[in-house]
Amino acid sequence: MPASSTNDTAVNTILKIINTYGSVSQTMMSEVSGYSKGMISIACESLSEAGLITSDSCKAKNKEYRLSPDIGAVIGIGIGGTTCWVGLFRITGEELAIIKEPIDLSRGPDAILNMISRHISSLMAQNNVRMEELRGIGMGIPSPVKYQEGYANHPAFMPGWHLLDLKKFFAEKYNCPAFIDNEVNTMALAEFIQRPDRNHHILLCLKAGTGIGAGLVIDGEIYRGENGGGNNVGHIQISGSTALCKCGKIGCIEATASAPAVRQKATEYAKANPGTELWKIFSEEGSISLSAIKKAADNGDKGALGIIKDAGEALGELAGTLTMILDPAEIVVSGQMMQLGPNYLYYIRAKAERISAPWAGYEQNIRFSSMPSSSGAVGAARLCINELFDHNLIL
Ligand SMILES: [Zn+2]
């Protein structure tokens, strides 16, 4: 191998290591990469001169190197069932700004892509980021995704998006690479990076909102399955459910324990049970939110507590079943169903423990997400950054 290409490889390897670990000494770079200290020293020098990495110059010995925030910026986009987040991030992962906007996916892709484009323009203008500084775009969508191709594959509630070439749309419009993934995958990646216990290697994220989805991250890598259709748990059947799902099947967890399904159950209960807390809420407000179901249960409405129990046990059945296959170190429950509160989490844990093996340790392993609801956009940005470094698209 010619010396120059060895040096190029060392330079790319160092960038990847710094992206993974954040702040790294030359000694650690040498240990992780296997390159000699001399080779590492030369590569660090050329990266510093190019302005791609910086170091703490006060420390003469074993100083640590970080990515330079001036390398550029990326956009992270997270689309949920009813909300879209568009964020601007430095290449170091630092969030510069994020915009949240309600969306109606039934209106088709044009309106949403136009809205996203408007937000990208305003985020870049407000943060003085020029077009040539934009290095990539990451996007999470609530659909199975063909990851390499960059399109939605048979989305359940995104009319007009099936096979739409999103990768090409963004790449041509912004002249940079784009990476499209399932939204819960990007959320799981964000959760993995923020996990409190750095010794955990496998994290499963369950998002319960308009739909129900899962994202699995193993050692920092998103697991997508053979055809990109992995983790689409919303259409797994739950015992005892007779609900008809949009997909045409009976008993899917999404038709049984998603936010719309649970709110529908609460409305039906309220109408049939005058005088109850839920009936009072429905009479006054004309609809029942998830937080209102929690409030009614807290005020002693047994029907409301029963609805929370059924929703929690359905997700617990899913969590327990997945644990028997995957044995994750932790399961993070995310999405608007968290508004049902601690009782919801209790029933998830109890059911998962009941149907699973005694070694699972659910009290510690199943928790609510502590990240903001924008985690899909945060994870999409991180996915984009990782891809840029993994495929040497930074230099
Ligand atoms: Zn279904």
Short mmCIF file of C-alpha atoms and ligand atoms in Angstrom, two decimals:
data_model
loop_
_atom_site.label_atom_id
_atom_site.label_comp_id
_atom_site.label_asym_id
_atom_site.label_seq_id
_atom_site.Cartn_x
_atom_site.Cartn_y
_atom_site.Cartn_z
CA MET A 1 0.00 0.00 0.00
CA PRO A 2 1.47 3.43 -0.92
CA ALA A 3 2.42 5.64 2.02
CA SER A 4 -0.07 8.36 1.08
CA SER A 5 -3.03 5.99 1.03
CA THR A 6 -1.93 4.50 4.39
CA ASN A 7 -1.90 8.01 5.77
CA ASP A 8 -5.35 8.74 4.28
CA THR A 9 -6.69 5.60 5.93
CA ALA A 10 -5.14 6.62 9.26
CA VAL A 11 -6.69 10.09 8.94
CA ASN A 12 -10.15 8.63 8.27
CA THR A 13 -9.74 6.14 11.10
CA ILE A 14 -8.82 8.92 13.54
CA LEU A 15 -11.87 10.95 12.51
CA LYS A 16 -14.10 7.93 13.10
CA ILE A 17 -12.54 7.27 16.51
CA ILE A 18 -12.99 10.91 17.61
CA ASN A 19 -16.60 10.87 16.36
CA THR A 20 -17.25 7.73 18.41
CA TYR A 21 -15.48 8.69 21.64
CA GLY A 22 -15.77 12.49 21.60
CA SER A 23 -12.42 13.48 23.08
CA VAL A 24 -9.41 11.20 22.51
CA SER A 25 -5.68 11.21 23.25
CA GLN A 26 -3.10 10.01 20.70
CA THR A 27 -2.31 7.06 22.99
CA MET A 28 -5.94 5.95 22.92
CA MET A 29 -6.13 6.48 19.13
CA SER A 30 -3.12 4.20 18.77
CA GLU A 31 -4.63 1.55 21.08
CA VAL A 32 -8.03 1.57 19.35
CA SER A 33 -6.74 1.71 15.75
CA GLY A 34 -3.58 -0.36 15.97
CA TYR A 35 -1.60 2.35 14.15
CA SER A 36 1.84 3.32 15.49
CA LYS A 37 2.14 6.45 17.62
CA GLY A 38 4.30 8.01 14.89
CA MET A 39 1.60 7.45 12.26
CA ILE A 40 -1.07 8.83 14.60
CA SER A 41 1.03 11.90 15.36
CA ILE A 42 1.47 12.72 11.63
CA ALA A 43 -2.24 12.19 10.92
CA CYS A 44 -3.28 14.40 13.88
CA GLU A 45 -0.95 17.12 12.67
CA SER A 46 -2.44 17.14 9.18
CA LEU A 47 -6.03 17.06 10.56
CA SER A 48 -5.21 19.97 12.93
CA GLU A 49 -3.67 21.99 10.08
CA ALA A 50 -6.78 21.34 7.96
CA GLY A 51 -8.92 22.65 10.82
CA LEU A 52 -10.84 19.38 11.21
CA ILE A 53 -9.78 18.63 14.78
CA THR A 54 -8.78 20.76 17.75
CA SER A 55 -6.92 20.01 20.97
CA ASP A 56 -6.49 21.43 24.42
CA SER A 57 -3.21 23.26 23.82
CA CYS A 58 -2.56 23.86 27.56
CA LYS A 59 -1.81 20.18 28.01
CA ALA A 60 1.59 19.43 26.61
CA LYS A 61 1.48 15.69 27.31
CA ASN A 62 -1.18 13.31 26.10
CA LYS A 63 -3.54 16.10 25.09
CA GLU A 64 -6.98 15.15 23.86
CA TYR A 65 -8.37 15.89 20.42
CA ARG A 66 -11.95 16.76 19.51
CA LEU A 67 -13.77 17.41 16.27
CA SER A 68 -13.70 21.04 15.23
CA PRO A 69 -17.22 22.52 15.32
CA ASP A 70 -16.27 24.42 12.14
CA ILE A 71 -16.34 21.26 10.00
CA GLY A 72 -19.93 22.01 9.12
CA ALA A 73 -23.52 21.27 10.06
CA VAL A 74 -26.20 18.65 9.45
CA ILE A 75 -29.99 18.69 9.44
CA GLY A 76 -31.94 16.15 11.52
CA ILE A 77 -35.62 15.59 10.74
CA GLY A 78 -38.03 13.51 12.82
CA ILE A 79 -41.57 12.83 11.63
CA GLY A 80 -44.05 11.29 14.05
CA GLY A 81 -47.70 10.48 13.48
CA THR A 82 -48.86 14.05 14.10
CA THR A 83 -45.71 16.16 14.60
CA CYS A 84 -42.57 17.02 12.65
CA TRP A 85 -39.26 18.27 14.13
CA VAL A 86 -36.57 19.88 11.98
CA GLY A 87 -33.23 20.60 13.67
CA LEU A 88 -29.86 22.08 12.80
CA PHE A 89 -26.83 20.47 14.45
CA ARG A 90 -23.09 20.95 14.40
CA ILE A 91 -21.05 18.01 13.11
CA THR A 92 -20.10 17.39 16.75
CA GLY A 93 -23.77 16.60 17.45
CA GLU A 94 -24.44 19.87 19.29
CA GLU A 95 -27.99 21.10 18.71
CA LEU A 96 -28.12 24.68 17.36
CA ALA A 97 -31.89 25.00 16.97
CA ILE A 98 -34.95 22.84 16.45
CA ILE A 99 -38.42 23.64 15.10
CA LYS A 100 -41.57 21.67 15.95
CA GLU A 101 -44.71 21.77 13.83
CA PRO A 102 -47.96 19.75 13.80
CA ILE A 103 -48.52 17.79 10.58
CA ASP A 104 -51.33 15.93 8.86
CA LEU A 105 -49.81 12.95 7.06
CA SER A 106 -53.05 12.29 5.18
CA ARG A 107 -52.34 15.41 3.08
CA GLY A 108 -49.52 13.66 1.22
CA PRO A 109 -45.78 14.34 0.98
CA ASP A 110 -45.67 17.62 -1.01
CA ALA A 111 -47.04 19.86 1.76
CA ILE A 112 -44.74 18.29 4.37
CA LEU A 113 -41.59 18.38 2.22
CA ASN A 114 -42.28 22.03 1.37
CA MET A 115 -42.72 22.83 5.05
CA ILE A 116 -39.46 21.01 5.91
CA SER A 117 -37.62 22.92 3.16
CA ARG A 118 -38.90 26.22 4.56
CA HIS A 119 -37.70 25.31 8.04
CA ILE A 120 -34.26 24.22 6.77
CA SER A 121 -33.85 27.60 5.03
CA SER A 122 -34.87 29.59 8.09
CA LEU A 123 -32.73 27.49 10.50
CA MET A 124 -29.66 27.97 8.33
CA ALA A 125 -30.28 31.70 7.87
CA GLN A 126 -30.87 32.29 11.59
CA ASN A 127 -27.71 30.41 12.55
CA ASN A 128 -25.51 31.83 9.78
CA VAL A 129 -24.86 28.42 8.21
CA ARG A 130 -24.10 28.65 4.49
CA MET A 131 -25.29 26.05 2.00
CA GLU A 132 -21.74 24.82 1.36
CA GLU A 133 -21.37 24.16 5.11
CA LEU A 134 -24.29 21.71 5.10
CA ARG A 135 -22.69 18.24 5.13
CA GLY A 136 -25.73 15.97 5.21
CA ILE A 137 -29.35 15.37 6.14
CA GLY A 138 -30.82 12.62 8.31
CA MET A 139 -34.52 11.86 8.47
CA GLY A 140 -36.70 9.49 10.49
CA ILE A 141 -40.18 8.64 9.21
CA PRO A 142 -43.02 6.55 10.72
CA SER A 143 -42.80 3.80 8.12
CA PRO A 144 -40.84 0.73 7.16
CA VAL A 145 -37.90 2.03 5.12
CA LYS A 146 -35.64 0.62 2.43
CA TYR A 147 -32.56 2.13 4.01
CA GLN A 148 -30.01 1.85 1.19
CA GLU A 149 -32.51 3.11 -1.38
CA GLY A 150 -33.87 5.84 0.95
CA TYR A 151 -37.60 5.47 0.63
CA ALA A 152 -40.69 4.48 2.60
CA ASN A 153 -41.82 0.94 1.97
CA HIS A 154 -45.57 0.34 2.39
CA PRO A 155 -46.24 2.96 5.10
CA ALA A 156 -49.46 2.30 7.03
CA PHE A 157 -50.65 5.90 7.33
CA MET A 158 -48.56 8.01 4.90
CA PRO A 159 -50.50 8.14 1.62
CA GLY A 160 -48.29 9.11 -1.34
CA TRP A 161 -44.96 8.28 0.37
CA HIS A 162 -44.56 4.64 -0.76
CA LEU A 163 -41.35 4.38 -2.85
CA LEU A 164 -40.93 8.19 -2.89
CA ASP A 165 -37.18 8.75 -3.38
CA LEU A 166 -36.45 10.96 -0.36
CA LYS A 167 -32.70 10.37 -0.55
CA LYS A 168 -32.65 11.81 -4.08
CA PHE A 169 -35.03 14.66 -3.19
CA PHE A 170 -32.74 15.98 -0.43
CA ALA A 171 -29.45 15.15 -2.17
CA GLU A 172 -30.44 17.11 -5.29
CA LYS A 173 -32.01 20.02 -3.43
CA TYR A 174 -29.16 20.52 -0.94
CA ASN A 175 -26.20 18.95 -2.77
CA CYS A 176 -25.27 16.70 0.15
CA PRO A 177 -25.90 13.07 1.14
CA ALA A 178 -29.19 12.15 2.84
CA PHE A 179 -30.03 9.16 5.02
CA ILE A 180 -33.62 8.03 5.55
CA ASP A 181 -34.60 5.63 8.32
CA ASN A 182 -37.55 4.58 10.43
CA GLU A 183 -38.33 7.20 13.06
CA VAL A 184 -38.16 4.79 16.01
CA ASN A 185 -34.75 3.60 14.80
CA THR A 186 -33.46 7.18 14.98
CA MET A 187 -35.09 7.64 18.40
CA ALA A 188 -33.41 4.45 19.62
CA LEU A 189 -30.03 5.73 18.40
CA ALA A 190 -30.54 9.00 20.31
CA GLU A 191 -31.54 7.01 23.43
CA PHE A 192 -28.47 4.77 23.06
CA ILE A 193 -26.13 7.76 22.94
CA GLN A 194 -27.80 9.28 26.03
CA ARG A 195 -28.09 6.00 27.98
CA PRO A 196 -27.16 6.46 31.66
CA ASP A 197 -25.22 3.18 31.86
CA ARG A 198 -22.42 3.23 29.27
CA ASN A 199 -21.82 -0.48 29.84
CA HIS A 200 -25.14 -1.34 28.18
CA HIS A 201 -24.65 -2.70 24.66
CA ILE A 202 -28.22 -3.44 23.48
CA LEU A 203 -31.07 -0.94 23.77
CA LEU A 204 -34.65 -1.46 22.62
CA CYS A 205 -36.87 1.62 22.22
CA LEU A 206 -40.64 1.14 22.12
CA LYS A 207 -42.55 4.16 20.86
CA ALA A 208 -46.23 4.18 21.76
CA GLY A 209 -48.07 7.09 20.17
CA THR A 210 -50.23 7.40 17.07
CA GLY A 211 -48.70 4.07 16.11
CA ILE A 212 -46.55 1.57 17.98
CA GLY A 213 -43.02 0.92 16.80
CA ALA A 214 -39.67 -0.38 17.97
CA GLY A 215 -36.03 0.52 17.36
CA LEU A 216 -33.11 -1.70 18.28
CA VAL A 217 -29.52 -0.50 18.66
CA ILE A 218 -26.65 -2.93 19.20
CA ASP A 219 -23.24 -1.44 20.07
CA GLY A 220 -24.21 1.88 18.49
CA GLU A 221 -25.51 0.32 15.24
CA ILE A 222 -29.18 0.32 14.25
CA TYR A 223 -30.54 -3.16 13.55
CA ARG A 224 -32.80 -3.07 10.46
CA GLY A 225 -33.26 -6.72 9.49
CA GLU A 226 -32.68 -8.33 6.10
CA ASN A 227 -35.10 -6.11 4.13
CA GLY A 228 -35.28 -3.02 6.32
CA GLY A 229 -38.60 -4.19 7.69
CA GLY A 230 -37.31 -5.25 11.11
CA ASN A 231 -38.77 -3.80 14.30
CA ASN A 232 -42.21 -3.15 12.76
CA VAL A 233 -43.94 -4.42 15.86
CA GLY A 234 -47.18 -2.43 15.50
CA HIS A 235 -48.87 -5.27 13.68
CA ILE A 236 -47.95 -8.05 16.08
CA GLN A 237 -51.11 -9.56 17.51
CA ILE A 238 -51.87 -9.15 21.20
CA SER A 239 -53.68 -11.90 23.12
CA GLY A 240 -57.38 -11.27 23.71
CA SER A 241 -57.66 -8.34 21.28
CA THR A 242 -60.44 -8.35 18.68
CA ALA A 243 -59.75 -4.84 17.34
CA LEU A 244 -59.72 -4.43 13.55
CA CYS A 245 -56.48 -2.77 12.39
CA LYS A 246 -55.99 -0.43 9.41
CA CYS A 247 -53.75 -3.13 7.93
CA GLY A 248 -56.75 -5.47 7.70
CA LYS A 249 -55.69 -7.87 10.44
CA ILE A 250 -57.46 -8.47 13.75
CA GLY A 251 -55.82 -7.85 17.13
CA CYS A 252 -52.72 -5.81 16.15
CA ILE A 253 -51.20 -3.96 19.13
CA GLU A 254 -51.48 -0.70 17.17
CA ALA A 255 -55.26 -1.14 16.89
CA THR A 256 -55.44 -2.08 20.58
CA ALA A 257 -53.03 0.09 22.57
CA SER A 258 -51.99 3.10 20.47
CA ALA A 259 -53.01 6.62 21.55
CA PRO A 260 -56.02 6.86 19.16
CA ALA A 261 -57.23 3.37 20.19
CA VAL A 262 -56.96 4.17 23.90
CA ARG A 263 -58.67 7.55 23.55
CA GLN A 264 -61.47 5.84 21.59
CA LYS A 265 -61.92 3.28 24.40
CA ALA A 266 -62.06 6.09 26.96
CA THR A 267 -64.71 7.91 24.91
CA GLU A 268 -66.85 4.78 24.59
CA TYR A 269 -66.53 4.14 28.34
CA ALA A 270 -67.48 7.75 29.16
CA LYS A 271 -70.61 7.62 27.00
CA ALA A 272 -71.72 4.36 28.59
CA ASN A 273 -71.03 5.42 32.20
CA PRO A 274 -72.69 8.73 33.16
CA GLY A 275 -71.46 10.28 36.41
CA THR A 276 -67.90 8.92 36.16
CA GLU A 277 -64.82 11.17 36.00
CA LEU A 278 -64.29 10.32 32.33
CA TRP A 279 -67.95 11.13 31.60
CA LYS A 280 -67.52 14.55 33.26
CA ILE A 281 -64.38 15.29 31.19
CA PHE A 282 -66.07 14.19 27.97
CA SER A 283 -69.21 16.24 28.77
CA GLU A 284 -67.14 19.38 29.41
CA GLU A 285 -64.50 19.11 26.69
CA GLY A 286 -66.09 16.96 23.97
CA SER A 287 -63.03 14.69 23.78
CA ILE A 288 -60.67 12.84 26.12
CA SER A 289 -56.88 13.32 26.06
CA LEU A 290 -54.35 10.85 27.42
CA SER A 291 -53.52 13.17 30.32
CA ALA A 292 -57.26 13.38 31.13
CA ILE A 293 -57.41 9.57 31.37
CA LYS A 294 -54.53 9.71 33.87
CA LYS A 295 -56.25 12.48 35.82
CA ALA A 296 -59.52 10.51 35.97
CA ALA A 297 -57.68 7.40 37.20
CA ASP A 298 -55.85 9.48 39.83
CA ASN A 299 -59.26 10.74 40.99
CA GLY A 300 -60.51 7.20 41.51
CA ASP A 301 -62.23 6.39 38.19
CA LYS A 302 -61.80 2.61 38.04
CA GLY A 303 -62.76 2.55 34.36
CA ALA A 304 -59.94 4.97 33.54
CA LEU A 305 -57.47 2.86 35.52
CA GLY A 306 -58.71 -0.23 33.67
CA ILE A 307 -58.02 1.45 30.33
CA ILE A 308 -54.48 2.32 31.49
CA LYS A 309 -54.00 -1.25 32.72
CA ASP A 310 -55.10 -2.76 29.39
CA ALA A 311 -52.82 -0.41 27.41
CA GLY A 312 -49.87 -1.07 29.73
CA GLU A 313 -50.38 -4.84 29.68
CA ALA A 314 -50.55 -4.86 25.88
CA LEU A 315 -47.20 -3.05 25.64
CA GLY A 316 -45.85 -5.25 28.44
CA GLU A 317 -46.78 -8.36 26.45
CA LEU A 318 -44.85 -6.96 23.50
CA ALA A 319 -41.87 -5.97 25.70
CA GLY A 320 -41.78 -9.39 27.36
CA THR A 321 -41.99 -11.25 24.06
CA LEU A 322 -39.25 -9.14 22.47
CA THR A 323 -37.05 -9.60 25.54
CA MET A 324 -37.23 -13.36 25.17
CA ILE A 325 -35.81 -12.97 21.65
CA LEU A 326 -33.43 -10.02 22.01
CA ASP A 327 -32.36 -9.87 25.69
CA PRO A 328 -31.79 -6.08 25.61
CA ALA A 329 -29.92 -4.38 28.48
CA GLU A 330 -32.71 -1.81 28.67
CA ILE A 331 -36.10 -1.05 27.15
CA VAL A 332 -36.99 2.63 26.81
CA VAL A 333 -40.67 3.49 26.41
CA SER A 334 -41.19 6.69 24.45
CA GLY A 335 -44.03 8.58 22.77
CA GLN A 336 -47.17 10.37 23.88
CA MET A 337 -48.58 7.32 25.72
CA MET A 338 -46.14 8.19 28.54
CA GLN A 339 -48.77 10.80 29.49
CA LEU A 340 -50.71 7.91 31.09
CA GLY A 341 -48.15 8.13 33.89
CA PRO A 342 -46.56 5.78 36.46
CA ASN A 343 -49.49 3.32 36.51
CA TYR A 344 -48.97 2.72 32.78
CA LEU A 345 -45.28 1.94 33.37
CA TYR A 346 -46.18 -0.31 36.31
CA TYR A 347 -48.52 -2.44 34.15
CA ILE A 348 -45.97 -2.64 31.32
CA ARG A 349 -43.34 -3.94 33.73
CA ALA A 350 -45.69 -6.31 35.56
CA LYS A 351 -46.99 -7.96 32.39
CA ALA A 352 -43.53 -8.21 30.83
CA GLU A 353 -42.23 -9.86 33.97
CA ARG A 354 -45.21 -12.24 34.16
CA ILE A 355 -44.82 -13.61 30.64
CA SER A 356 -41.05 -13.64 30.50
CA ALA A 357 -38.13 -15.35 32.17
CA PRO A 358 -37.03 -14.67 35.75
CA TRP A 359 -33.60 -13.38 34.69
CA ALA A 360 -35.05 -10.37 32.87
CA GLY A 361 -34.95 -7.89 35.79
CA TYR A 362 -37.71 -5.63 34.51
CA GLU A 363 -37.82 -3.23 37.44
CA GLN A 364 -34.49 -1.84 36.32
CA ASN A 365 -34.69 -2.56 32.61
CA ILE A 366 -37.97 -0.97 31.46
CA ARG A 367 -38.16 2.80 31.90
CA PHE A 368 -39.75 5.88 30.41
CA SER A 369 -37.64 8.01 28.08
CA SER A 370 -36.15 11.10 29.69
CA MET A 371 -35.33 12.70 26.33
CA PRO A 372 -37.43 15.49 24.80
CA SER A 373 -40.01 14.50 22.17
CA SER A 374 -37.61 15.73 19.47
CA SER A 375 -35.39 12.65 19.97
CA GLY A 376 -36.28 11.33 16.48
CA ALA A 377 -34.70 14.42 14.90
CA VAL A 378 -31.70 14.27 17.29
CA GLY A 379 -31.13 10.61 16.37
CA ALA A 380 -31.56 11.34 12.64
CA ALA A 381 -28.81 13.96 12.87
CA ARG A 382 -26.57 11.50 14.72
CA LEU A 383 -27.29 8.80 12.12
CA CYS A 384 -26.25 11.24 9.39
CA ILE A 385 -23.05 12.22 11.26
CA ASN A 386 -22.10 8.56 11.83
CA GLU A 387 -22.67 7.73 8.15
CA LEU A 388 -20.51 10.67 7.05
CA PHE A 389 -17.61 9.45 9.19
CA ASP A 390 -18.15 5.74 8.48
CA HIS A 391 -18.06 6.32 4.70
CA ASN A 392 -15.26 8.90 4.69
CA LEU A 393 -17.57 11.67 3.47
CA ILE A 394 -16.04 14.32 5.74
CA LEU A 395 -12.75 15.07 3.99
ZN ZN B 1 -52.25 -4.12 11.84
#
